[in-house]
mmCIF file of C-alpha atoms and ligand atoms in Angstrom:
data_model
loop_
_atom_site.group_PDB
_atom_site.id
_atom_site.type_symbol
_atom_site.label_atom_id
_atom_site.label_comp_id
_atom_site.label_asym_id
_atom_site.label_seq_id
_atom_site.Cartn_x
_atom_site.Cartn_y
_atom_site.Cartn_z
ATOM 1 C CA MET E 8 -35.019 8.291 -15.213
ATOM 2 C CA THR E 9 -34.450 10.190 -11.968
ATOM 3 C CA ASN E 10 -31.384 12.402 -11.666
ATOM 4 C CA ILE E 11 -30.182 13.369 -8.184
ATOM 5 C CA LEU E 12 -27.768 16.287 -7.787
ATOM 6 C CA ALA E 13 -25.695 15.582 -4.665
ATOM 7 C CA PHE E 14 -23.397 17.685 -2.487
ATOM 8 C CA GLU E 15 -20.650 16.715 -0.046
ATOM 9 C CA THR E 16 -18.878 19.414 1.992
ATOM 10 C CA SER E 17 -18.431 17.797 5.417
ATOM 11 C CA CYS E 18 -14.648 18.153 5.662
ATOM 12 C CA ASP E 19 -11.928 19.287 3.262
ATOM 13 C CA ASP E 20 -13.246 17.967 -0.054
ATOM 14 C CA THR E 21 -15.878 19.885 -2.003
ATOM 15 C CA SER E 22 -17.743 17.435 -4.201
ATOM 16 C CA VAL E 23 -20.766 17.618 -6.498
ATOM 17 C CA ALA E 24 -22.229 14.587 -8.289
ATOM 18 C CA VAL E 25 -25.160 13.517 -10.424
ATOM 19 C CA VAL E 26 -26.436 9.997 -9.681
ATOM 20 C CA THR E 27 -29.478 8.245 -11.146
ATOM 21 C CA ASP E 28 -32.012 6.167 -9.192
ATOM 22 C CA ARG E 29 -30.257 3.103 -10.698
ATOM 23 C CA TYR E 30 -27.019 4.100 -8.932
ATOM 24 C CA LYS E 31 -25.347 5.171 -12.168
ATOM 25 C CA VAL E 32 -22.855 8.008 -11.660
ATOM 26 C CA LEU E 33 -23.223 10.596 -14.437
ATOM 27 C CA ALA E 34 -20.694 12.959 -12.847
ATOM 28 C CA ASN E 35 -18.633 13.069 -9.664
ATOM 29 C CA ILE E 36 -16.399 16.120 -9.383
ATOM 30 C CA ILE E 37 -14.115 16.481 -6.358
ATOM 31 C CA SER E 38 -11.947 19.423 -5.433
ATOM 32 C CA SER E 39 -9.536 18.352 -2.691
ATOM 33 C CA GLN E 40 -8.338 21.313 -0.695
ATOM 34 C CA LEU E 41 -4.554 21.240 -0.656
ATOM 35 C CA ASP E 42 -4.362 24.445 1.398
ATOM 36 C CA HIS E 43 -4.406 22.478 4.683
ATOM 37 C CA ALA E 44 -1.166 20.549 4.077
ATOM 38 C CA ASP E 45 1.052 23.244 5.622
ATOM 39 C CA PHE E 46 -0.914 22.969 8.882
ATOM 40 C CA GLY E 47 -0.694 19.165 9.168
ATOM 41 C CA GLY E 48 -4.480 18.865 9.418
ATOM 42 C CA VAL E 49 -7.738 20.437 8.269
ATOM 43 C CA VAL E 50 -8.355 24.043 9.367
ATOM 44 C CA PRO E 51 -12.162 24.299 9.670
ATOM 45 C CA GLU E 52 -12.538 27.989 8.784
ATOM 46 C CA VAL E 53 -10.274 27.617 5.741
ATOM 47 C CA ALA E 54 -12.317 24.563 4.648
ATOM 48 C CA SER E 55 -15.624 26.481 4.881
ATOM 49 C CA ARG E 56 -14.305 29.396 2.857
ATOM 50 C CA LEU E 57 -12.922 27.133 0.139
ATOM 51 C CA HIS E 58 -16.256 25.262 -0.079
ATOM 52 C CA ILE E 59 -17.950 28.621 -0.700
ATOM 53 C CA ARG E 60 -15.475 29.389 -3.462
ATOM 54 C CA ASN E 61 -15.725 25.912 -5.046
ATOM 55 C CA ILE E 62 -19.379 24.982 -4.894
ATOM 56 C CA VAL E 63 -20.789 27.023 -7.792
ATOM 57 C CA PRO E 64 -18.086 26.144 -10.376
ATOM 58 C CA LEU E 65 -18.173 22.494 -9.296
ATOM 59 C CA THR E 66 -21.955 22.379 -9.728
ATOM 60 C CA GLN E 67 -21.611 23.823 -13.221
ATOM 61 C CA ALA E 68 -18.860 21.323 -14.026
ATOM 62 C CA ALA E 69 -20.926 18.379 -12.729
ATOM 63 C CA LEU E 70 -23.960 19.339 -14.823
ATOM 64 C CA LYS E 71 -21.754 19.786 -17.882
ATOM 65 C CA LYS E 72 -20.110 16.386 -17.348
ATOM 66 C CA ALA E 73 -23.523 14.744 -16.900
ATOM 67 C CA GLY E 74 -24.822 16.547 -20.001
ATOM 68 C CA LEU E 75 -27.827 17.845 -18.073
ATOM 69 C CA THR E 76 -29.448 21.184 -17.307
ATOM 70 C CA PHE E 77 -30.964 22.184 -13.945
ATOM 71 C CA GLY E 78 -34.379 21.467 -15.494
ATOM 72 C CA GLU E 79 -33.462 17.777 -15.792
ATOM 73 C CA ILE E 80 -32.563 17.381 -12.090
ATOM 74 C CA ASN E 81 -35.310 15.704 -10.026
ATOM 75 C CA ALA E 82 -33.955 16.020 -6.486
ATOM 76 C CA ILE E 83 -31.145 17.543 -4.433
ATOM 77 C CA ALA E 84 -29.212 15.470 -1.873
ATOM 78 C CA VAL E 85 -26.795 16.808 0.716
ATOM 79 C CA SER E 86 -24.749 15.450 3.620
ATOM 80 C CA VAL E 87 -25.920 17.166 6.805
ATOM 81 C CA ASN E 88 -23.868 15.324 9.480
ATOM 82 C CA PRO E 89 -21.385 14.436 10.861
ATOM 83 C CA GLY E 90 -18.592 16.817 9.940
ATOM 84 C CA LEU E 91 -17.208 20.299 10.481
ATOM 85 C CA ILE E 92 -20.267 22.417 11.142
ATOM 86 C CA GLY E 93 -19.194 25.443 9.088
ATOM 87 C CA ALA E 94 -18.201 23.210 6.176
ATOM 88 C CA LEU E 95 -21.494 21.279 6.287
ATOM 89 C CA LEU E 96 -23.472 24.515 6.395
ATOM 90 C CA VAL E 97 -22.080 25.609 3.029
ATOM 91 C CA GLY E 98 -23.422 22.465 1.329
ATOM 92 C CA VAL E 99 -26.720 22.501 3.222
ATOM 93 C CA SER E 100 -27.413 26.191 2.504
ATOM 94 C CA PHE E 101 -26.559 25.814 -1.168
ATOM 95 C CA ALA E 102 -28.622 22.624 -1.494
ATOM 96 C CA LYS E 103 -31.632 24.229 0.194
ATOM 97 C CA SER E 104 -31.534 27.282 -2.063
ATOM 98 C CA LEU E 105 -31.302 25.104 -5.178
ATOM 99 C CA ALA E 106 -34.181 22.864 -4.063
ATOM 100 C CA TYR E 107 -36.289 25.956 -3.357
ATOM 101 C CA GLY E 108 -35.320 27.713 -6.578
ATOM 102 C CA LEU E 109 -35.956 24.648 -8.738
ATOM 103 C CA SER E 110 -39.046 23.517 -6.756
ATOM 104 C CA ILE E 111 -37.685 19.979 -6.354
ATOM 105 C CA PRO E 112 -37.338 17.725 -3.273
ATOM 106 C CA LEU E 113 -34.467 18.025 -0.828
ATOM 107 C CA ILE E 114 -32.939 14.872 0.717
ATOM 108 C CA ALA E 115 -30.792 14.882 3.889
ATOM 109 C CA VAL E 116 -28.024 12.268 4.056
ATOM 110 C CA ASN E 117 -25.865 11.070 6.939
ATOM 111 C CA HIS E 118 -22.263 11.137 5.705
ATOM 112 C CA MET E 119 -21.377 7.738 7.255
ATOM 113 C CA LEU E 120 -24.388 6.122 5.615
ATOM 114 C CA GLY E 121 -23.126 7.721 2.402
ATOM 115 C CA HIS E 122 -19.844 5.836 2.794
ATOM 116 C CA VAL E 123 -21.776 2.548 3.159
ATOM 117 C CA TYR E 124 -23.802 3.289 0.017
ATOM 118 C CA ALA E 125 -20.608 3.879 -1.985
ATOM 119 C CA ASN E 126 -20.690 0.077 -2.332
ATOM 120 C CA LYS E 127 -24.024 0.305 -4.179
ATOM 121 C CA LEU E 128 -22.377 2.273 -6.969
ATOM 122 C CA GLU E 129 -20.659 -0.910 -8.106
ATOM 123 C CA HIS E 130 -23.148 -3.403 -6.671
ATOM 124 C CA PRO E 131 -26.678 -1.930 -6.861
ATOM 125 C CA GLU E 132 -28.045 -5.363 -5.987
ATOM 126 C CA LEU E 133 -26.368 -5.336 -2.542
ATOM 127 C CA GLU E 134 -29.024 -5.655 0.185
ATOM 128 C CA PRO E 135 -28.888 -6.291 3.965
ATOM 129 C CA PRO E 136 -28.400 -8.286 6.071
ATOM 130 C CA TYR E 137 -24.736 -7.379 6.184
ATOM 131 C CA LEU E 138 -22.037 -6.184 8.536
ATOM 132 C CA ALA E 139 -20.498 -2.825 7.636
ATOM 133 C CA LEU E 140 -17.018 -1.860 8.790
ATOM 134 C CA ILE E 141 -16.864 1.916 8.503
ATOM 135 C CA VAL E 142 -13.320 3.248 8.752
ATOM 136 C CA SER E 143 -12.623 6.904 8.047
ATOM 137 C CA GLY E 144 -10.572 9.793 9.369
ATOM 138 C CA GLY E 145 -13.042 10.492 12.176
ATOM 139 C CA HIS E 146 -14.929 7.209 12.632
ATOM 140 C CA THR E 147 -14.443 3.497 13.207
ATOM 141 C CA GLU E 148 -17.773 1.726 13.490
ATOM 142 C CA LEU E 149 -18.951 -1.840 13.086
ATOM 143 C CA VAL E 150 -22.603 -1.632 12.050
ATOM 144 C CA HIS E 151 -25.023 -4.574 11.847
ATOM 145 C CA PHE E 152 -27.595 -3.903 9.126
ATOM 146 C CA SER E 153 -30.744 -6.048 9.393
ATOM 147 C CA ALA E 154 -32.494 -3.917 6.746
ATOM 148 C CA GLU E 155 -31.741 -0.699 4.860
ATOM 149 C CA ASP E 156 -33.325 1.389 7.600
ATOM 150 C CA ASP E 157 -32.740 -0.984 10.507
ATOM 151 C CA PHE E 158 -29.175 -1.005 11.753
ATOM 152 C CA ARG E 159 -27.256 -0.731 15.007
ATOM 153 C CA ILE E 160 -23.686 0.073 15.955
ATOM 154 C CA VAL E 161 -22.207 -3.075 17.524
ATOM 155 C CA GLY E 162 -18.656 -1.783 17.948
ATOM 156 C CA GLN E 163 -16.840 1.529 17.748
ATOM 157 C CA THR E 164 -13.599 3.183 18.670
ATOM 158 C CA ARG E 165 -13.156 4.375 22.228
ATOM 159 C CA ASP E 166 -10.538 6.951 21.233
ATOM 160 C CA ASP E 167 -8.890 7.536 17.842
ATOM 161 C CA ALA E 168 -10.426 6.452 14.538
ATOM 162 C CA ALA E 169 -8.537 4.035 12.272
ATOM 163 C CA GLY E 170 -7.779 6.770 9.712
ATOM 164 C CA GLU E 171 -6.621 9.005 12.536
ATOM 165 C CA ALA E 172 -4.317 6.205 13.755
ATOM 166 C CA PHE E 173 -2.821 6.014 10.259
ATOM 167 C CA ASP E 174 -2.482 9.807 9.986
ATOM 168 C CA LYS E 175 -0.975 10.315 13.450
ATOM 169 C CA THR E 176 1.553 7.480 13.255
ATOM 170 C CA ALA E 177 2.483 8.551 9.709
ATOM 171 C CA LYS E 178 3.203 11.990 11.135
ATOM 172 C CA LEU E 179 5.358 10.453 13.908
ATOM 173 C CA ILE E 180 7.556 8.734 11.340
ATOM 174 C CA GLY E 181 7.830 11.931 9.318
ATOM 175 C CA LEU E 182 5.395 11.355 6.428
ATOM 176 C CA GLY E 183 3.105 14.137 5.164
ATOM 177 C CA TYR E 184 -0.655 14.652 5.564
ATOM 178 C CA PRO E 185 -2.957 12.790 5.131
ATOM 179 C CA GLY E 186 -0.651 9.991 6.192
ATOM 180 C CA GLY E 187 -2.880 6.982 5.432
ATOM 181 C CA PRO E 188 -2.301 6.729 1.673
ATOM 182 C CA LEU E 189 1.416 7.631 2.053
ATOM 183 C CA LEU E 190 1.957 5.009 4.742
ATOM 184 C CA ASP E 191 0.115 2.424 2.642
ATOM 185 C CA ARG E 192 2.429 3.107 -0.310
ATOM 186 C CA ILE E 193 5.694 3.005 1.689
ATOM 187 C CA ALA E 194 4.638 -0.096 3.646
ATOM 188 C CA ARG E 195 4.498 -2.154 0.441
ATOM 189 C CA ASN E 196 8.310 -2.445 0.463
ATOM 190 C CA GLY E 197 8.648 -3.114 4.180
ATOM 191 C CA ASP E 198 8.765 -6.055 6.587
ATOM 192 C CA PRO E 199 5.505 -6.128 8.600
ATOM 193 C CA ASP E 200 7.177 -8.189 11.347
ATOM 194 C CA PHE E 201 10.063 -5.749 11.848
ATOM 195 C CA ALA E 202 8.515 -4.165 14.979
ATOM 196 C CA GLU E 203 5.705 -5.424 17.204
ATOM 197 C CA PHE E 204 3.031 -2.908 18.256
ATOM 198 C CA PRO E 205 0.131 -3.644 20.619
ATOM 199 C CA ARG E 206 -3.479 -4.263 19.493
ATOM 200 C CA GLY E 207 -6.096 -2.604 21.692
ATOM 201 C CA LEU E 208 -9.036 -4.430 23.371
ATOM 202 C CA LYS E 209 -8.008 -7.902 22.262
ATOM 203 C CA GLN E 210 -10.771 -9.848 24.053
ATOM 204 C CA LYS E 211 -12.714 -12.005 21.593
ATOM 205 C CA ASP E 212 -16.223 -10.860 22.494
ATOM 206 C CA ASN E 213 -15.336 -7.163 22.557
ATOM 207 C CA TYR E 214 -16.071 -5.429 19.262
ATOM 208 C CA ASP E 215 -14.880 -1.959 20.260
ATOM 209 C CA PHE E 216 -11.624 -0.562 18.938
ATOM 210 C CA SER E 217 -8.857 1.420 20.619
ATOM 211 C CA PHE E 218 -5.843 2.982 18.944
ATOM 212 C CA SER E 219 -4.486 5.426 21.533
ATOM 213 C CA GLY E 220 -2.250 2.868 23.330
ATOM 214 C CA PHE E 221 -0.946 1.738 19.964
ATOM 215 C CA LYS E 222 -0.129 5.322 19.006
ATOM 216 C CA THR E 223 1.769 5.838 22.290
ATOM 217 C CA ALA E 224 3.657 2.570 21.688
ATOM 218 C CA VAL E 225 4.779 3.808 18.258
ATOM 219 C CA ARG E 226 5.893 7.113 19.795
ATOM 220 C CA ASN E 227 7.841 5.285 22.544
ATOM 221 C CA TYR E 228 9.407 2.937 20.010
ATOM 222 C CA LEU E 229 10.642 5.860 17.915
ATOM 223 C CA SER E 230 11.854 7.932 20.868
ATOM 224 C CA ASP E 231 15.026 5.901 21.505
ATOM 225 C CA LYS E 232 15.904 5.312 17.832
ATOM 226 C CA ASN E 233 18.296 7.606 16.019
ATOM 227 C CA PRO E 234 17.041 9.430 12.892
ATOM 228 C CA GLN E 235 19.314 7.416 10.595
ATOM 229 C CA PHE E 236 17.827 4.131 11.866
ATOM 230 C CA ILE E 237 14.300 5.439 11.281
ATOM 231 C CA GLU E 238 15.253 6.690 7.823
ATOM 232 C CA ASN E 239 16.839 3.321 6.912
ATOM 233 C CA HIS E 240 13.846 1.334 8.168
ATOM 234 C CA LEU E 241 11.011 3.665 7.181
ATOM 235 C CA ALA E 242 9.315 1.020 5.040
ATOM 236 C CA ASP E 243 9.666 -1.659 7.744
ATOM 237 C CA ILE E 244 8.242 0.594 10.470
ATOM 238 C CA ALA E 245 5.394 1.689 8.182
ATOM 239 C CA ALA E 246 4.604 -1.954 7.346
ATOM 240 C CA SER E 247 4.592 -2.908 11.052
ATOM 241 C CA VAL E 248 2.331 0.030 11.928
ATOM 242 C CA GLN E 249 -0.055 -0.835 9.102
ATOM 243 C CA LYS E 250 -0.159 -4.494 10.124
ATOM 244 C CA ALA E 251 -1.133 -3.611 13.708
ATOM 245 C CA ILE E 252 -4.005 -1.311 12.634
ATOM 246 C CA VAL E 253 -5.272 -3.711 9.970
ATOM 247 C CA GLU E 254 -5.110 -6.799 12.212
ATOM 248 C CA SER E 255 -7.355 -5.278 14.843
ATOM 249 C CA LEU E 256 -9.883 -4.160 12.196
ATOM 250 C CA VAL E 257 -9.902 -7.588 10.553
ATOM 251 C CA SER E 258 -10.138 -9.685 13.725
ATOM 252 C CA LYS E 259 -13.058 -7.718 15.240
ATOM 253 C CA THR E 260 -14.973 -7.699 11.957
ATOM 254 C CA ILE E 261 -14.481 -11.399 11.296
ATOM 255 C CA ASN E 262 -15.261 -12.401 14.908
ATOM 256 C CA TYR E 263 -18.544 -10.504 14.835
ATOM 257 C CA ALA E 264 -19.573 -11.815 11.417
ATOM 258 C CA ARG E 265 -18.796 -15.406 12.402
ATOM 259 C CA LYS E 266 -20.504 -15.230 15.794
ATOM 260 C CA ASN E 267 -23.636 -13.630 14.328
ATOM 261 C CA LYS E 268 -23.676 -15.729 11.159
ATOM 262 C CA LEU E 269 -23.538 -12.753 8.805
ATOM 263 C CA GLY E 270 -22.622 -13.945 5.314
ATOM 264 C CA THR E 271 -21.881 -10.518 3.839
ATOM 265 C CA ILE E 272 -19.351 -7.938 4.981
ATOM 266 C CA ILE E 273 -18.996 -4.513 3.409
ATOM 267 C CA VAL E 274 -16.268 -1.975 4.066
ATOM 268 C CA ALA E 275 -16.678 1.790 3.815
ATOM 269 C CA GLY E 276 -14.792 5.056 4.405
ATOM 270 C CA GLY E 277 -11.374 6.372 3.385
ATOM 271 C CA VAL E 278 -9.407 3.538 5.036
ATOM 272 C CA SER E 279 -11.273 1.010 2.841
ATOM 273 C CA ALA E 280 -8.740 2.068 0.174
ATOM 274 C CA ASN E 281 -5.932 0.498 2.242
ATOM 275 C CA SER E 282 -4.262 -2.290 0.284
ATOM 276 C CA LEU E 283 -3.429 -4.530 3.253
ATOM 277 C CA LEU E 284 -6.950 -4.197 4.706
ATOM 278 C CA ARG E 285 -8.360 -5.237 1.322
ATOM 279 C CA LYS E 286 -6.022 -8.212 1.083
ATOM 280 C CA ASN E 287 -6.316 -9.522 4.648
ATOM 281 C CA LEU E 288 -10.035 -8.956 5.079
ATOM 282 C CA THR E 289 -10.752 -10.641 1.748
ATOM 283 C CA ARG E 290 -8.682 -13.656 2.789
ATOM 284 C CA SER E 291 -10.247 -13.886 6.269
ATOM 285 C CA ALA E 292 -13.782 -13.452 4.918
ATOM 286 C CA GLN E 293 -13.189 -16.296 2.474
ATOM 287 C CA LYS E 294 -12.088 -18.509 5.361
ATOM 288 C CA ILE E 295 -15.452 -18.060 7.120
ATOM 289 C CA GLY E 296 -17.369 -18.283 3.845
ATOM 290 C CA ALA E 297 -18.502 -14.646 3.873
ATOM 291 C CA GLU E 298 -18.789 -12.396 0.827
ATOM 292 C CA ILE E 299 -16.767 -9.206 1.059
ATOM 293 C CA TYR E 300 -17.326 -5.874 -0.711
ATOM 294 C CA PHE E 301 -15.120 -2.786 -0.906
ATOM 295 C CA PRO E 302 -16.157 0.415 -2.684
ATOM 296 C CA PRO E 303 -14.367 1.144 -5.980
ATOM 297 C CA LEU E 304 -11.184 3.076 -5.082
ATOM 298 C CA GLU E 305 -12.528 6.326 -6.537
ATOM 299 C CA TYR E 306 -15.485 6.234 -4.087
ATOM 300 C CA CYS E 307 -13.576 5.302 -0.893
ATOM 301 C CA MET E 308 -12.648 8.825 0.134
ATOM 302 C CA ASP E 309 -15.202 11.602 0.580
ATOM 303 C CA ASN E 310 -17.259 12.188 -2.557
ATOM 304 C CA ALA E 311 -20.749 13.326 -3.513
ATOM 305 C CA ALA E 312 -21.620 10.245 -5.615
ATOM 306 C CA MET E 313 -22.003 8.218 -2.412
ATOM 307 C CA ILE E 314 -24.312 10.923 -0.996
ATOM 308 C CA GLY E 315 -26.454 10.640 -4.132
ATOM 309 C CA ALA E 316 -26.474 6.840 -3.766
ATOM 310 C CA ALA E 317 -27.673 7.076 -0.157
ATOM 311 C CA ALA E 318 -30.465 9.401 -1.300
ATOM 312 C CA VAL E 319 -31.971 6.963 -3.828
ATOM 313 C CA ASN E 320 -34.072 4.950 -1.364
ATOM 314 C CA LYS E 321 -35.200 8.097 0.400
ATOM 315 C CA PHE E 322 -36.290 9.504 -2.958
ATOM 316 C CA LEU E 323 -38.250 6.352 -3.786
ATOM 317 C CA ARG E 324 -39.957 6.501 -0.341
ATOM 318 C CA ASN E 325 -40.674 10.253 -0.579
ATOM 319 C CA GLU E 326 -38.584 10.921 2.524
ATOM 320 C CA PHE E 327 -37.878 14.566 1.918
ATOM 321 C CA ALA E 328 -36.436 17.292 4.137
ATOM 322 C CA GLY E 329 -38.023 20.682 4.706
ATOM 323 C CA LEU E 330 -36.341 23.992 4.067
ATOM 324 C CA ASP E 331 -35.759 24.275 7.822
ATOM 325 C CA LEU E 332 -33.115 21.519 7.429
ATOM 326 C CA ASN E 333 -29.992 22.234 9.462
ATOM 327 C CA ALA E 334 -26.509 20.747 9.609
ATOM 328 C CA PHE E 335 -25.243 19.162 12.830
ATOM 329 C CA SER E 336 -21.915 17.739 13.845
ATOM 330 C CA THR E 337 -22.859 14.861 16.200
ATOM 331 C CA LYS E 338 -20.701 11.863 15.358
ATOM 332 C CA GLY E 339 -21.755 8.507 13.985
ATOM 333 C CA ILE E 340 -23.986 6.705 11.554
ATOM 334 C CA ARG E 341 -27.667 7.497 12.138
ATOM 335 C CA ARG E 342 -31.053 7.689 10.481
ATOM 336 C CA ILE E 343 -32.019 11.257 9.670
HETATM 337 O O1 KG4 V 414 -13.700 8.880 4.599
HETATM 338 P P1 KG4 V 414 -12.607 9.869 4.448
HETATM 339 O O2 KG4 V 414 -12.232 10.331 3.060
HETATM 340 O O3 KG4 V 414 -12.900 11.162 5.269
HETATM 341 C C1 KG4 V 414 -13.565 11.143 6.482
HETATM 342 O O4 KG4 V 414 -14.828 11.089 6.460
HETATM 343 O O5 KG4 V 414 -12.837 11.153 7.488
HETATM 344 O O6 KG4 V 414 -11.343 9.220 5.167
HETATM 345 C C2 KG4 V 414 -10.114 9.868 5.226
HETATM 346 C C3 KG4 V 414 -9.166 8.965 5.981
HETATM 347 C C4 KG4 V 414 -7.833 9.645 6.314
HETATM 348 O O7 KG4 V 414 -7.533 9.383 7.664
HETATM 349 C C5 KG4 V 414 -6.856 8.942 5.371
HETATM 350 O O8 KG4 V 414 -5.535 8.895 5.868
HETATM 351 C C6 KG4 V 414 -7.472 7.549 5.299
HETATM 352 O O9 KG4 V 414 -8.854 7.795 5.198
HETATM 353 N N1 KG4 V 414 -6.993 6.805 4.127
HETATM 354 C C7 KG4 V 414 -6.199 5.709 4.194
HETATM 355 C C8 KG4 V 414 -5.930 5.311 2.860
HETATM 356 N N2 KG4 V 414 -6.579 6.180 2.020
HETATM 357 C C9 KG4 V 414 -7.217 7.074 2.819
HETATM 358 N N3 KG4 V 414 -5.703 5.061 5.259
HETATM 359 C C10 KG4 V 414 -4.927 3.985 5.014
HETATM 360 N N4 KG4 V 414 -4.610 3.552 3.766
HETATM 361 C C11 KG4 V 414 -5.082 4.171 2.670
HETATM 362 N N5 KG4 V 414 -4.784 3.731 1.452
HETATM 363 ZN ZN1 ZN V 415 -15.896 10.517 5.061
#
């Protein structure tokens, strides 16, 4: 049995996991940094410093949970991009020193690919070809996988990411941060047809996304409403906002899958936790006869178990990183 100790520090969650080469999660400890809430967004320097404080106790806790000692760990995996550079560097430096100290291989993982592999934790048998819709706080990408290491981005956002669209509109209607999960919860009691917001780039053969016009439309809509009206219709506005974001994600994904005869669709990233996206995409996928996979809820948001999962194939192929490994913040899914 191979045990991979994995680290995720790309944004505001410090996470350490132990995952086996059969995609079994022996431990997945996450410390979400609540210190950013007062600022309405993640403060990079604060995130880096908290990762430094968290990473040693979290590693000890993960090993304890897994019932393993350092001597029973066979490889170290770490997300190296994309993300906040200072935050990534904490994980990368710690991972490198452990790999060196324990004389075991080091595996570099792209964070977005990690999100895709979160699906393997429940479905280890899942193999390309498939279409991956990656929707997180910083990314919205439609990725056509022909094979595990052969994929291309066929659509992406031209401005805001889907999670960002949720967070920013949630902020406009007075919800806290991060707005996505809060908006999802409130929208459950609302009327999704209460207000009509525009969908960006509606042309059928265009697989790119755009949420900036939508965001402006929500701001304009709210600007001439009095606070009491907004308060009274919070759930309805939230439901209408959610419907607009989800509809554009669903229609682009389904159009691409149908046109390119892809029978499997997988969803990844924090927004894959969204209840309406799960419901509508499942229904639309069924209509075109495609199978649809979402990660288990606990692996939708940033976590180290998905980084360990993405490292399994690299471990089996001996694709190891040297100790000169560096973090970098360039956006997007990529082979590294
Ligand atoms: O993948 P993730 O944890 O971090 C990044 O790599 O960005 O995604 C975080 C994003 C945030 O924008 C958050 O608001 C959004 O995922 N999110 C949701 C839900 N849960 C998380 N958005 C809509 N509905 C949800 N239930
Ligand atoms: Zn993420």
